[in-house]
XYZ file of C-alpha atoms in Angstrom:
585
model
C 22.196 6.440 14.155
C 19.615 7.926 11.759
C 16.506 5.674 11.042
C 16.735 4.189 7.442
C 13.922 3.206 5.460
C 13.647 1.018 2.554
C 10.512 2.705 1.018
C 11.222 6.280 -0.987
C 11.125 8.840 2.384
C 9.599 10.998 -0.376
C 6.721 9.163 -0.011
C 6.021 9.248 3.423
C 3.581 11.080 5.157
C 3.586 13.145 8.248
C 2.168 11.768 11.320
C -1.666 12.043 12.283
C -1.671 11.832 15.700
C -4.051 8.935 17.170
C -3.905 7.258 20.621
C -1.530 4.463 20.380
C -3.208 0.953 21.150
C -1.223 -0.313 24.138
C -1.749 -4.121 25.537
C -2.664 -6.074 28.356
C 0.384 -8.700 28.768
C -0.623 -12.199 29.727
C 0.953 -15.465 30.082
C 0.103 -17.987 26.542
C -2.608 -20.244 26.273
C -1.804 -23.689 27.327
C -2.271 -26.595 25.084
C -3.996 -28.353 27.790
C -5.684 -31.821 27.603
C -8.270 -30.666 29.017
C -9.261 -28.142 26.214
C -12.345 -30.141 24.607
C -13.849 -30.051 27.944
C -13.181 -26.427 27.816
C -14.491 -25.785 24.476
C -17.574 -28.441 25.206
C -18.437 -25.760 28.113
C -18.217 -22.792 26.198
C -20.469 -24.210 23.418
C -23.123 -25.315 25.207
C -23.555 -21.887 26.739
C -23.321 -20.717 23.083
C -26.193 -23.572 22.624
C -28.076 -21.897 25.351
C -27.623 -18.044 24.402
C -28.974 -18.746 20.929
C -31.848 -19.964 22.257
C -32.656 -17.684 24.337
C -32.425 -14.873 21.379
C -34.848 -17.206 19.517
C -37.199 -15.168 21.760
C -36.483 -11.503 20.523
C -38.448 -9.642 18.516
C -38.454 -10.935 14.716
C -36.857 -8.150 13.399
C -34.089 -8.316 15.797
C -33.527 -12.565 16.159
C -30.865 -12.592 13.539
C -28.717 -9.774 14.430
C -28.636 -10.839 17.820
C -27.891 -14.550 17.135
C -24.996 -13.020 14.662
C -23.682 -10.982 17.937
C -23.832 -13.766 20.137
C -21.510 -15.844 17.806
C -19.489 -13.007 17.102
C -18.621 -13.056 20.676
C -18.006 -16.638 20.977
C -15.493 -16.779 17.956
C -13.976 -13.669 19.775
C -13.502 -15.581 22.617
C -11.999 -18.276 21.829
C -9.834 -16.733 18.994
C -7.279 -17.950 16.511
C -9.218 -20.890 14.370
C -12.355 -19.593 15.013
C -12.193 -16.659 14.304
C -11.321 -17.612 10.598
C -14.283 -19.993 11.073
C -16.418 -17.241 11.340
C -14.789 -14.768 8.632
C -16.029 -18.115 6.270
C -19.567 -18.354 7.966
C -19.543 -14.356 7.015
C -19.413 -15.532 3.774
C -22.352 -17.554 3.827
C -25.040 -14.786 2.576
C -26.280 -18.087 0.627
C -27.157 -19.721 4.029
C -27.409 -17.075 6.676
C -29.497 -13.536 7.016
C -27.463 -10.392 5.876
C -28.129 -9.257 9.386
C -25.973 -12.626 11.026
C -23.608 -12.012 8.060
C -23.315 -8.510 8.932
C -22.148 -9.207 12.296
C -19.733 -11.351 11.476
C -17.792 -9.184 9.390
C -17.593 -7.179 12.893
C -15.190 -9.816 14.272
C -12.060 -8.260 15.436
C -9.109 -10.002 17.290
C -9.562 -8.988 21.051
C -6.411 -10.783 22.609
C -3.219 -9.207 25.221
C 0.060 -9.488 24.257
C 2.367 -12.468 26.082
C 5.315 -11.668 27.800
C 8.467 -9.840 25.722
C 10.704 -12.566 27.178
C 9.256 -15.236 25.328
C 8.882 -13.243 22.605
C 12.822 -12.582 22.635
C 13.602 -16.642 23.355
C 11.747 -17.110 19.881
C 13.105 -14.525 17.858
C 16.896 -15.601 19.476
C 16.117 -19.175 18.230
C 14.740 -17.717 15.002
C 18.501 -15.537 14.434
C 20.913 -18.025 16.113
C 21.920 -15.225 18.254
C 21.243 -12.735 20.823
C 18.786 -9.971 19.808
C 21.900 -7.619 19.615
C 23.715 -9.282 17.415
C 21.497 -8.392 14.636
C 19.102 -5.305 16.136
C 20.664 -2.165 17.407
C 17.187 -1.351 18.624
C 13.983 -3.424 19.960
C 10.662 -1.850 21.459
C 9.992 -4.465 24.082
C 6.165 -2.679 23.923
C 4.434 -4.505 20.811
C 3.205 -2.064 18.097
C 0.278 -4.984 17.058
C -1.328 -8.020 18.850
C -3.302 -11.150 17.482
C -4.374 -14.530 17.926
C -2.030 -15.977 16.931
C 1.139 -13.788 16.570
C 2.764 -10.018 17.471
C 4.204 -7.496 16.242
C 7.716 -5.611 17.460
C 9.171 -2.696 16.579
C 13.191 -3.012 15.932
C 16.561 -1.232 14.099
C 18.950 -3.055 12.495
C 22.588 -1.637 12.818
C 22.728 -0.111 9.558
C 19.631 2.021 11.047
C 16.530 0.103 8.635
C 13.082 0.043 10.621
C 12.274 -3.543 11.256
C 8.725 -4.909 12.229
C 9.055 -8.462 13.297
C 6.393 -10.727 13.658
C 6.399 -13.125 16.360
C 4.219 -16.858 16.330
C 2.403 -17.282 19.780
C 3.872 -19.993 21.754
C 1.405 -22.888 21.586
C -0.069 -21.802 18.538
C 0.039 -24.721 16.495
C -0.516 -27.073 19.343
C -3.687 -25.227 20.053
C -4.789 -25.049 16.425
C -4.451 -29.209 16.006
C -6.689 -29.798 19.427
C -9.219 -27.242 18.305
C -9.239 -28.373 14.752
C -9.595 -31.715 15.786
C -12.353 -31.280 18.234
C -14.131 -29.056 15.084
C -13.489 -32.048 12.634
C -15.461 -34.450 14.985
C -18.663 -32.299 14.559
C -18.486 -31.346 10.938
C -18.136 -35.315 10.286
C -20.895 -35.995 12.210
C -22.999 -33.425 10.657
C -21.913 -34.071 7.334
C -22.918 -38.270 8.064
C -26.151 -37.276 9.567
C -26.957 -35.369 6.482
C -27.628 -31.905 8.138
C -27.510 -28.599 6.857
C -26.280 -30.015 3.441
C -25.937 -26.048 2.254
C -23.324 -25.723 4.431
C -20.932 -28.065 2.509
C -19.317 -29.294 6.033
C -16.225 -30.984 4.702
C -15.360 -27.950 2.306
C -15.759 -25.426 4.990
C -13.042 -27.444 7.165
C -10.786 -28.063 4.398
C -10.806 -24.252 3.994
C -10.183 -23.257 7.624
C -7.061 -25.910 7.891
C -5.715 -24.450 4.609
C -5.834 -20.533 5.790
C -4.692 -21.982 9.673
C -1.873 -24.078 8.502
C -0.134 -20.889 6.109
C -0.496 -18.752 8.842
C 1.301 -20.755 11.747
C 4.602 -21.110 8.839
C 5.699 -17.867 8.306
C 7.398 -18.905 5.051
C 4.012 -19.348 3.176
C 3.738 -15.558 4.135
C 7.356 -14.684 3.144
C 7.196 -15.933 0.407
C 3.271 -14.310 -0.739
C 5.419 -11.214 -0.128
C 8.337 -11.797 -1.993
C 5.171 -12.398 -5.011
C 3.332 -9.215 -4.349
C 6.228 -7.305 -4.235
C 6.400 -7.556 -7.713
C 3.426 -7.612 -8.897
C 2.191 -5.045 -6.849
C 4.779 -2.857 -8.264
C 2.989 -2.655 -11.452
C -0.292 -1.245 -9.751
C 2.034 1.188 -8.532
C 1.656 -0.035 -5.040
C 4.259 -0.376 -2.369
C 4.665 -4.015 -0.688
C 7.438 -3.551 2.420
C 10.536 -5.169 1.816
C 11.071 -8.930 4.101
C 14.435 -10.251 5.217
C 14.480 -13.755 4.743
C 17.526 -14.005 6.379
C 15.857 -13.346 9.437
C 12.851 -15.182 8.781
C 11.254 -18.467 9.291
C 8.547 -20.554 10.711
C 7.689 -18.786 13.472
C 9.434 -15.076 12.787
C 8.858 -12.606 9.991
C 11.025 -9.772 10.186
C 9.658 -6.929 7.430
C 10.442 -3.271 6.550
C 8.899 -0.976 9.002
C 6.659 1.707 6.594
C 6.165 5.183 8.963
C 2.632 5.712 7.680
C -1.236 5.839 8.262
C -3.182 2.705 7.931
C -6.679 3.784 6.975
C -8.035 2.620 10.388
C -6.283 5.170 11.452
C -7.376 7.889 9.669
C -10.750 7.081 10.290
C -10.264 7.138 14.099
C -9.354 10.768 13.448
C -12.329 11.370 11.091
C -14.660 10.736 13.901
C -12.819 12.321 16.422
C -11.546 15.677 14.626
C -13.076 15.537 10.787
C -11.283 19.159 10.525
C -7.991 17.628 11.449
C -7.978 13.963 9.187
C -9.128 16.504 5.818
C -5.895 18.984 6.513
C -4.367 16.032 7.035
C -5.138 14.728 3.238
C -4.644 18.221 2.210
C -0.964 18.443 3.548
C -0.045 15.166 1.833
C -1.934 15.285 -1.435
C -3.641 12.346 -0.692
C -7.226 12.382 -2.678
C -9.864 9.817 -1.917
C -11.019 9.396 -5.334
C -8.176 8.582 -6.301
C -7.096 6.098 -3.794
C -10.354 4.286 -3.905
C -9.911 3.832 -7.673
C -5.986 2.491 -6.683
C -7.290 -0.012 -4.733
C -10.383 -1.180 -6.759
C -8.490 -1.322 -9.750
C -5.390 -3.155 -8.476
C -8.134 -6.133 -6.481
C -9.192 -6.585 -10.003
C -5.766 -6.897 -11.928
C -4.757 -9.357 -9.067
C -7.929 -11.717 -9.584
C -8.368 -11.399 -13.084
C -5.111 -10.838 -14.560
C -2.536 -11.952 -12.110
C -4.496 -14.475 -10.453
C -2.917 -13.854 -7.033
C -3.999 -11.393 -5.012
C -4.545 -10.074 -1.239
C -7.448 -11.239 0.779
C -7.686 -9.259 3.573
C -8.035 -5.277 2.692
C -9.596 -4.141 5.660
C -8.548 -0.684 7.083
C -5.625 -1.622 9.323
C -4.037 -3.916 5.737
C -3.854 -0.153 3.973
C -1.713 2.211 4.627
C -1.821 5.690 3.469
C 1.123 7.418 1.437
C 1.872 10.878 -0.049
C 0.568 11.487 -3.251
C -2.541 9.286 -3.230
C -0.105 6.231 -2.859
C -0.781 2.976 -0.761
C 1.179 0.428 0.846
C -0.318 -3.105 1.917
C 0.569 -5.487 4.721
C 0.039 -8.702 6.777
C 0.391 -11.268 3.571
C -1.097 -14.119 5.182
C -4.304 -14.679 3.541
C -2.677 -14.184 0.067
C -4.367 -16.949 -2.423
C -5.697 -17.508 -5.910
C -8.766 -18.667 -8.084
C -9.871 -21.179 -10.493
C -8.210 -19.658 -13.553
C -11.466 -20.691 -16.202
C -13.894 -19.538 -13.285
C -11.882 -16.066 -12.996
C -11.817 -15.483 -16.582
C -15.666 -16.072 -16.581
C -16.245 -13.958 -13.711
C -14.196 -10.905 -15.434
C -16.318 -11.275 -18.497
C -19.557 -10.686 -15.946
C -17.950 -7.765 -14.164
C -16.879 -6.297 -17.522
C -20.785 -6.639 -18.890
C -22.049 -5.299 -15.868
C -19.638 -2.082 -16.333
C -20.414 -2.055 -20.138
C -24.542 -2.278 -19.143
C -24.796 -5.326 -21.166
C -27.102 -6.671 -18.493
C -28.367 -9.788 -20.607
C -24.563 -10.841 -21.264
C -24.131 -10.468 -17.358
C -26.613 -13.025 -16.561
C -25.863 -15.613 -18.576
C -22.551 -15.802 -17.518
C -23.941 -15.639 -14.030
C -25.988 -18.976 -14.818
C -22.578 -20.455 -16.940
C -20.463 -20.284 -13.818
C -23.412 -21.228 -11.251
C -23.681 -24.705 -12.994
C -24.705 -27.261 -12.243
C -28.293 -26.108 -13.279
C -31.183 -27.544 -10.541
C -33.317 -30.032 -12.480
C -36.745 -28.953 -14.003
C -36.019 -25.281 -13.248
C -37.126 -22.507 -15.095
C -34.024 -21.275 -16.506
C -35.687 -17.941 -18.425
C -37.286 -16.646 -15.156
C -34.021 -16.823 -13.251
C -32.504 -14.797 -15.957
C -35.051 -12.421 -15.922
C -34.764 -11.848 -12.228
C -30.981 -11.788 -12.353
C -31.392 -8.693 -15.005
C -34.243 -7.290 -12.819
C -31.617 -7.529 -9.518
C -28.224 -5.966 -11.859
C -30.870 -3.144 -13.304
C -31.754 -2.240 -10.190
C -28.119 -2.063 -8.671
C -26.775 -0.135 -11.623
C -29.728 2.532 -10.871
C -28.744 2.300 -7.339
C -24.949 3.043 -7.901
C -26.192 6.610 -9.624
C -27.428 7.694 -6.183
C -25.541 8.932 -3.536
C -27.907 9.419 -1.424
C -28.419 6.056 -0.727
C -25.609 4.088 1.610
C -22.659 2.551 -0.142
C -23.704 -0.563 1.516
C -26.449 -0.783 -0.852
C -24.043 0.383 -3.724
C -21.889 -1.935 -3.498
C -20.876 -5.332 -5.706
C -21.336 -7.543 -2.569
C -24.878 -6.062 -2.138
C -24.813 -7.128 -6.046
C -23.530 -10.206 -5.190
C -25.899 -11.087 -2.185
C -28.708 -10.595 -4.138
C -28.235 -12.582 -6.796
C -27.256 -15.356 -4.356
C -30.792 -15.094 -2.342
C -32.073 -15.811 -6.458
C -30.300 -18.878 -6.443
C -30.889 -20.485 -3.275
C -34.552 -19.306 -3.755
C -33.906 -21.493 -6.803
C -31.822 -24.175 -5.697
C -28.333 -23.958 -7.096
C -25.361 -25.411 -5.618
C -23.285 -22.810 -3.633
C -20.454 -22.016 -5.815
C -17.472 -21.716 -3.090
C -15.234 -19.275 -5.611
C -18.304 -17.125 -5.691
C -18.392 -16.877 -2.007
C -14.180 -16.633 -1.694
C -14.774 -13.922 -4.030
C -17.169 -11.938 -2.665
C -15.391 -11.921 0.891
C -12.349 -10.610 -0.842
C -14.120 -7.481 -2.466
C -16.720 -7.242 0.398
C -13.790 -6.573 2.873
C -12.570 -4.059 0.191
C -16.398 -2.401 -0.051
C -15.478 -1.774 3.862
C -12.425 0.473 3.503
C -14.207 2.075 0.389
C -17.162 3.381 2.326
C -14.766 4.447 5.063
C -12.264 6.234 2.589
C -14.568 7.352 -0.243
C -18.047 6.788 0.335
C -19.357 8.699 -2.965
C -18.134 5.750 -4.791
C -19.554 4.649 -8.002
C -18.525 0.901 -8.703
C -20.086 0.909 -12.644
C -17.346 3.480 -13.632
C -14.425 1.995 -11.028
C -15.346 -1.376 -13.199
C -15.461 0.626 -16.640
C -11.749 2.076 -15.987
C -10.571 -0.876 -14.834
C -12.001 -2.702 -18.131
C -10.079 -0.035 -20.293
C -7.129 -0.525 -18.490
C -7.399 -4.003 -19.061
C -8.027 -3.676 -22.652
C -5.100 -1.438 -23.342
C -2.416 -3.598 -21.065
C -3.745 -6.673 -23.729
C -3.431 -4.366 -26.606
C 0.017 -3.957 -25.749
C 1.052 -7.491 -24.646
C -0.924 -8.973 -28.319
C 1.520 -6.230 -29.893
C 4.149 -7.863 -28.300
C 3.543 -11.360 -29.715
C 2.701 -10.325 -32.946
C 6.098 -8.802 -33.235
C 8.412 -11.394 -31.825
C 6.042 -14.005 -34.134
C 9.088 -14.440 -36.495
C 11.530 -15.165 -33.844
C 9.539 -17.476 -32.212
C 8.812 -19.383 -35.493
C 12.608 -19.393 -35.616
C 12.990 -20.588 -32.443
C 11.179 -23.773 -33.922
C 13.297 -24.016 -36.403
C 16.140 -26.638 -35.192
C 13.413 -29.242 -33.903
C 12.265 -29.376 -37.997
C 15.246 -28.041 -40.041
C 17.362 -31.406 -39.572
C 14.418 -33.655 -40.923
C 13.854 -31.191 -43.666
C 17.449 -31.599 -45.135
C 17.234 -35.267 -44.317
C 14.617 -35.565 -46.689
C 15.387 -32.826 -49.267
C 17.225 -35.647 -51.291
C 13.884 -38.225 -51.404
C 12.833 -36.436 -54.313
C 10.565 -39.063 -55.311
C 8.620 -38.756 -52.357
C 5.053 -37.306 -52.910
C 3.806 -35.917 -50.014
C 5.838 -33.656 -47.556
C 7.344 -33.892 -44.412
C 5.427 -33.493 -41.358
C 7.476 -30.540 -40.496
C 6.956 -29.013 -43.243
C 3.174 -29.248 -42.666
C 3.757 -27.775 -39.750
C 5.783 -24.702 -40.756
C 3.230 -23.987 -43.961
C 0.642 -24.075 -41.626
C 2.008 -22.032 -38.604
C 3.039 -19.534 -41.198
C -0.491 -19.483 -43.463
C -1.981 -19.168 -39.645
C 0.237 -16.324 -39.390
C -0.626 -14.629 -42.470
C -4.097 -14.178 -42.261
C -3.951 -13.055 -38.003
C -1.503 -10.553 -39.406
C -3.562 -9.337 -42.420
C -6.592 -9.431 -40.086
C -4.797 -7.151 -37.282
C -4.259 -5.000 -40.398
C -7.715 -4.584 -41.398
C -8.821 -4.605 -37.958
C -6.370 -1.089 -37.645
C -8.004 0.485 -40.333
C -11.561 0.153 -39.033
C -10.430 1.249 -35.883
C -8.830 4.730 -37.709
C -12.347 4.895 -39.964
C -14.793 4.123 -36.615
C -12.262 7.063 -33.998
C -11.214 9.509 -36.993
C -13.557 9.294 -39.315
C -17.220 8.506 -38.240
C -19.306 9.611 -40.906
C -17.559 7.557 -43.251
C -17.671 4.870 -40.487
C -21.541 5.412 -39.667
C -22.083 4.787 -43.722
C -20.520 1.766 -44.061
C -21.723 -0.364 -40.567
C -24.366 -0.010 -38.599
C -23.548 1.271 -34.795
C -25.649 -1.772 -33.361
C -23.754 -4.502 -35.392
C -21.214 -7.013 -34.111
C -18.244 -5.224 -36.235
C -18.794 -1.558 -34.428
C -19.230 -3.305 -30.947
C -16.360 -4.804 -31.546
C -14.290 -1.789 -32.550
C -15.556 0.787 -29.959
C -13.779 -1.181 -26.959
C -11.092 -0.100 -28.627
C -9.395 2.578 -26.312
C -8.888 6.186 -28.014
C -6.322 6.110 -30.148
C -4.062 8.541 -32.056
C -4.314 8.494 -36.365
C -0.483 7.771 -36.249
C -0.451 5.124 -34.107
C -3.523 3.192 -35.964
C -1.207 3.937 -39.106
C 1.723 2.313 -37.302
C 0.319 -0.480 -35.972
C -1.585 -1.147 -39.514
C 1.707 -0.931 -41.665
C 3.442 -2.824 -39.015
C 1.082 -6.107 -39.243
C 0.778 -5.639 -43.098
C 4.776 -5.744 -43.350
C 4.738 -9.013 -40.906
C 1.866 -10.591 -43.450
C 3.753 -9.787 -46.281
C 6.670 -11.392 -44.461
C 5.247 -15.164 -43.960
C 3.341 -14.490 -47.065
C 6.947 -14.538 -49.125
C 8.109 -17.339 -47.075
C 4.949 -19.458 -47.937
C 5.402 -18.692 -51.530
C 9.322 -19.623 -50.940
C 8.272 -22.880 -49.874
């Protein structure tokens, strides 16, 4: 039987031909009692190695200490190694070298045997792996921690990759957790390493552990991004949650290139990964700008979004398209911290540099007593000057050009200064620093002010649009009010002799006077926008270019003398509208 694939076979690519990853198969982990002991062990030789490192030379202490706990978290896997993806974080506490190293942790496990994996994914279906696959690779395509990945066929010929818990898992996860909980406590009574915020840090590990040992936190992320990805224009693989539960995720198969890929072939044979691009119209640019913009619209418009875009998350389409996967570290933000953090990104694109550090102080609050608030202002400009200036060079690695080399330096100000750490700040910057990653692999001549600038126009047109909307279906919705008030307003249409009116009616006058003058506004607000785009001399002569009014107007995206006239006559016709029912009533 033919393969089938859910995903337009338009789309996909042809195959760059890398050396398959193949596995070492070993028995699973035992939840054994004795696993404290274990992890006691293991620590105090961690104890030991750091100590020893506190010897190297000063310029190499921290990136050694970094590698030695790199390893460790390596080692023991699953929980720790999202412990140390959130001490990566911690650019507020830790050297950029430690941090650095970190972000180098990679998920070195084998695979466990296929006949366990079968058992689960039998128990999973209610029936034999037949019954429902006409095809399974008992060789898995992908191996983690804590789960792995098989290739299968249904009988209607789909690609299937189904993702398979690790016996022991969870059993593992509540020893280790526990054992983990003991020490933060103890720190956090003792009063050490207050920075650290001990409790918070394990309330955030148990929250990403716990979604990612159910399987229908992650089904159901993907059922999420599958639409709202859709409107970034990027493809999310179909699930079958019919297949699917705790401890099994079966997904559509996509017959790509994940971006690690591609980059295994740019250092083997650059010649052969740039033919490659070339022979499926794939342009970097363009993909970077894809992925930059879409991070954005999922934290500041759609507040969901995708928290792990590493290389092997990405996958590489024809025609400068992308695919994502693995859905487990999907998650959200604050929505009146997000909305301030936008406003910062959107001064920093717009070079309003002052703006963009006063925000930075409004969502770093609370302020340290007795501190010197102008001076940390002043060095927060100094530090987004000098990245801006950075960003124009190319020359210079996109590690310094990036927003979490922003974003690191501005934290170093505020620990020099004492603020609080801000935990969305950090969550935030892991989420674009793992993006900066993939960037620099895919499109290293990236320039982040203009990536931020397009995305701001974008965002300013897609509200444009939606604020059309409402003020169109204004009417209707003031009619959809009407029942709740129209029954007391002919109950009291008799009392003549009453002197003051209803409170509906209140209501009404005032929800349509409100009306009236946003409509007549959006009106006027049209015509400066046609004076300031199509006729600028006239414009220049009547407002000054530095005033409030003309920075208002000029976010205004191009637009066409028609549709200002449109959208002018359109608002004036809705005034008039409430304006005759006002005088009606």
């Amino acid at each position: 039987m033919a393969a089938y694939v859910v995903l337009d076979p338009k789309l996909i690519p042809t195959p760059l031909v890398v050396k398959k990853q193949s596995f070492e198969r070993k028995p699973p982990a035992r939840a054994s009692l004795l696993r404290p002991l274990i992890l006691a062990w293991i620590s105090a030789g961690l104890v030991a190695r750091l100590v020893s490192a506190g010897f190297a030379p000063a310029s190499e202490r921290s990136s050694k200490r970094g590698a030695i706990v790199r390893e460790y978290f390596e080692h023991l896997g699953g929980m720790w190694l999202k412990l140390g993806q959130l001490l990566a974080m911690r650019v507020d506490v830790f050297s950029k070298e430690f941090c650095n190293e970190l972000t180098e942790l990679q998920d070195r496990v084998s695979a466990f045997d296929t006949a366990t994996a079968r058992k689960i994914i039998e128990a999973q279906i209610g029936a034999p792996i037949t019954a429902a696959f006409a095809n399974f690779k008992d060789e898995p395509i992908g191996a983690a921690s804590l789960a792995q990945v098989h290739k299968a066929q249904f009988h209607d010929g789909t690609l299937v990759a189904i993702k398979v818990l690790r016996p022991n898992a969870d059993r593992l996860f509540q020893i280790d957790f526990a054992w983990l909980r003991a020490w933060f406590s103890l720190l956090d009574r003792l009063d050490l390493g207050r920075s650290f915020n001990w409790l918070e840090m394990l309330q955030e590990v148990h929250t990403l552990i716990e979604e990612e040992l159910d399987y229908s936190h992650e089904l159901a992320a993907i059922e999420q991004m599958r639409v709202t990805l859709a409107a970034h224009g990027i493809y999310v693989p179909k699930p079958f949650p019919e297949y699917s539960g705790r401890r099994v995720l079966v997904m559509e198969f996509i017959p790509g290139v994940t971006i690690a890929e591609y980059i295994r072939m740019q250092r083997v044979d650059p010649a052969r990964a740039e033919a490659w691009l070339d022979e499926n119209d794939i342009d970097r640019r363009e993909v970077a700008r894809v992925l930059c913009s879409s991070l954005l619209r999922q934290m500041f418009e759609d507040n969901v979004c995708h928290g792990d875009l590493h290389p092997g998350n990405i996958m590489l389409l024809r025609d400068s398209r992308v695919a994502l996967l693995d859905f487990g570290t999907v998650g959200s933000f604050d929505a009146e911290f997000t909305s301030v953090y936008r406003l910062y990104l959107t001064a920093i694109a717009m070079g309003n540099i002052g703006e963009a550090a006063d925000l930075m102080l409004w969502i770093s609050k609370p302020l340290p007593p007795d501190i010197e608030i102008n001076r940390v202002r002043r060095e927060i400009m100094t530090s987004l000057r000098n990245w801006r200036a950075r960003t124009r060079q190319t020359s210079i690695g996109v590690e310094k050009r990036s927003l979490s080399s922003s974003s690191e330096e501005i934290g170093q100000i505020m620990i020099k200064y004492g603020f609080e750490s801000n935990w969305s700040i950090l969550k935030l910057g892991r989420t674009y620093s793992t993006l900066d990653m993939t960037l620099n692999a895919i499109y290293p001549e990236v320039n982040y002010p203009d990536l931020l600038e397009g995305y701001y126009r974008g965002f300013i047109r897609r509200r444009i649009k939606s604020s059309i909307k409402d003020l169109a279906t204004l009417p209707l919705r003031i009619m959809d009010y009407a029942p709740l008030f129209l029954p007391q307003l002919r109950a009291s249409s008799f009392e003549y002799s009453r002197p003051k009116p209803s409170s509906a009616q209140v209501f009404v006058q005032w929800l349509l006077r409100h009306a009236r003058l946003l409509l007549t506004s959006a009106a006027i607000f049209m015509l400066a926008v046609y004076y300031a785009q199509h006729r600028p001399a006239t414009w220049s002569r009547l407002f000054s270019p530095e005033g409030a009014v003309s920075g208002l107007v000029e976010r205004v995206p191009s637009t066409s003398p028609a549709l200002c006239l449109i959208l002018g006559l359109v608002a004036l016709y809705l005034a008039w509208s409430a304006h005759r029912a006002i005088r009606k009533r």
